Amino acid sequence: GIQVEQSPPDLILQEGANSTLRCNFSDSVNNLQWFHQNPWGQLINLFYIPSGTKQNGRLSATTVATERYSLLYISSSQTTDSGVYFCAVVVRGSTLGRLYFGRGTQLTVWP
Amino acid sequence: GAVVSQHPSRVICKSGTSVKIECRSLDFQATTMFWYRQFPKQSLMLMATSNEGSKATYEQGVEKDKFLINHASLTLSTLTVTSAHPEDSSFYICSASSRETSGSSYEQFFGPGTRLTVL
């Protein structure tokens, strides 16, 4: 099956710093989503981004489908950004839309 | 839009009892619903995929008779953990997708999860 690799596995930042999270995938995809899992376990949809670039406030994401990677940028990080960030993809040709998840990046932002 | 709810959020039960978890899409009709399990500090593990009105498709290694899934309507799916044992303790999360909200893109929206503890 498709491999989804996220890096770094852990990231510790001071409030106000910027960061880049990376997601590499091993096959062509129909869909790529970035999620933030908060301390209570809820997965929050950040971006649906199978290709191109999107921005939402301090967050932005870029997916280069031809090179099979996606980047999530967090600018001016805040303590509320702490949590686990997951990348997940749907393999091209999927009929049910099964998501394959990476292992996540654990982000800790200190005040 | 695209809100998914789960109930209960937390349940503690005795070994041997059955537990039912409900997953509802509140503002859209879910063509497909998914059930995941997550252990501490790990990623989500897909257990099964269900389409409304048809039998669920289980992932390899997931016991169908242990984890019963019913997708009776376009807004409701249930997961029943039968004869629960301590090793079934985990965080269970559902998600839903719909062609209404995402066309053919299969964007998934997740419920808040249910924390099951079996004593």
CSV table of C-alpha atoms in Angstrom, one decimal, chain A residues 30-70:
chain,number,residue,atom,x,y,z
A,30,ASN,CA,-6.8,12.0,-5.4
A,31,ASN,CA,-6.9,13.8,-2.1
A,32,LEU,CA,-4.6,15.1,0.6
A,33,GLN,CA,-5.8,16.5,3.9
A,34,TRP,CA,-4.0,18.1,6.8
A,35,PHE,CA,-5.5,17.8,10.3
A,36,HIS,CA,-4.7,19.1,13.7
A,37,GLN,CA,-5.6,16.8,16.6
A,38,ASN,CA,-6.1,18.9,19.7
A,39,PRO,CA,-5.4,17.7,23.2
A,40,TRP,CA,-9.0,16.3,23.5
A,41,GLY,CA,-8.5,14.1,20.5
A,42,GLN,CA,-10.7,16.0,18.0
A,43,LEU,CA,-9.3,16.1,14.5
A,44,ILE,CA,-9.8,19.5,12.9
A,45,ASN,CA,-9.7,19.8,9.2
A,46,LEU,CA,-7.0,22.3,8.2
A,47,PHE,CA,-6.7,21.9,4.5
A,48,TYR,CA,-8.0,19.8,1.7
A,49,ILE,CA,-5.2,20.2,-0.8
A,50,PRO,CA,-4.5,17.6,-3.5
A,51,SER,CA,-2.4,20.1,-5.3
A,52,GLY,CA,-1.5,23.8,-5.3
A,53,THR,CA,-1.3,26.3,-2.4
A,54,LYS,CA,-3.9,27.4,0.1
A,55,GLN,CA,-3.7,29.8,3.0
A,56,ASN,CA,-5.9,30.2,6.1
A,57,GLY,CA,-4.7,32.9,8.5
A,58,ARG,CA,-1.4,31.9,9.9
A,59,LEU,CA,-1.4,28.5,8.2
A,60,SER,CA,-0.7,27.7,4.7
A,61,ALA,CA,-0.1,24.5,2.7
A,62,THR,CA,1.4,23.6,-0.5
A,63,THR,CA,1.2,20.2,-2.3
A,64,VAL,CA,3.4,19.3,-5.3
A,65,ALA,CA,1.6,16.3,-6.6
A,66,THR,CA,4.1,15.5,-9.3
A,67,GLU,CA,6.8,15.2,-6.7
A,68,ARG,CA,4.6,13.6,-4.1
A,69,TYR,CA,5.0,15.9,-1.2
A,70,SER,CA,3.1,18.4,0.8
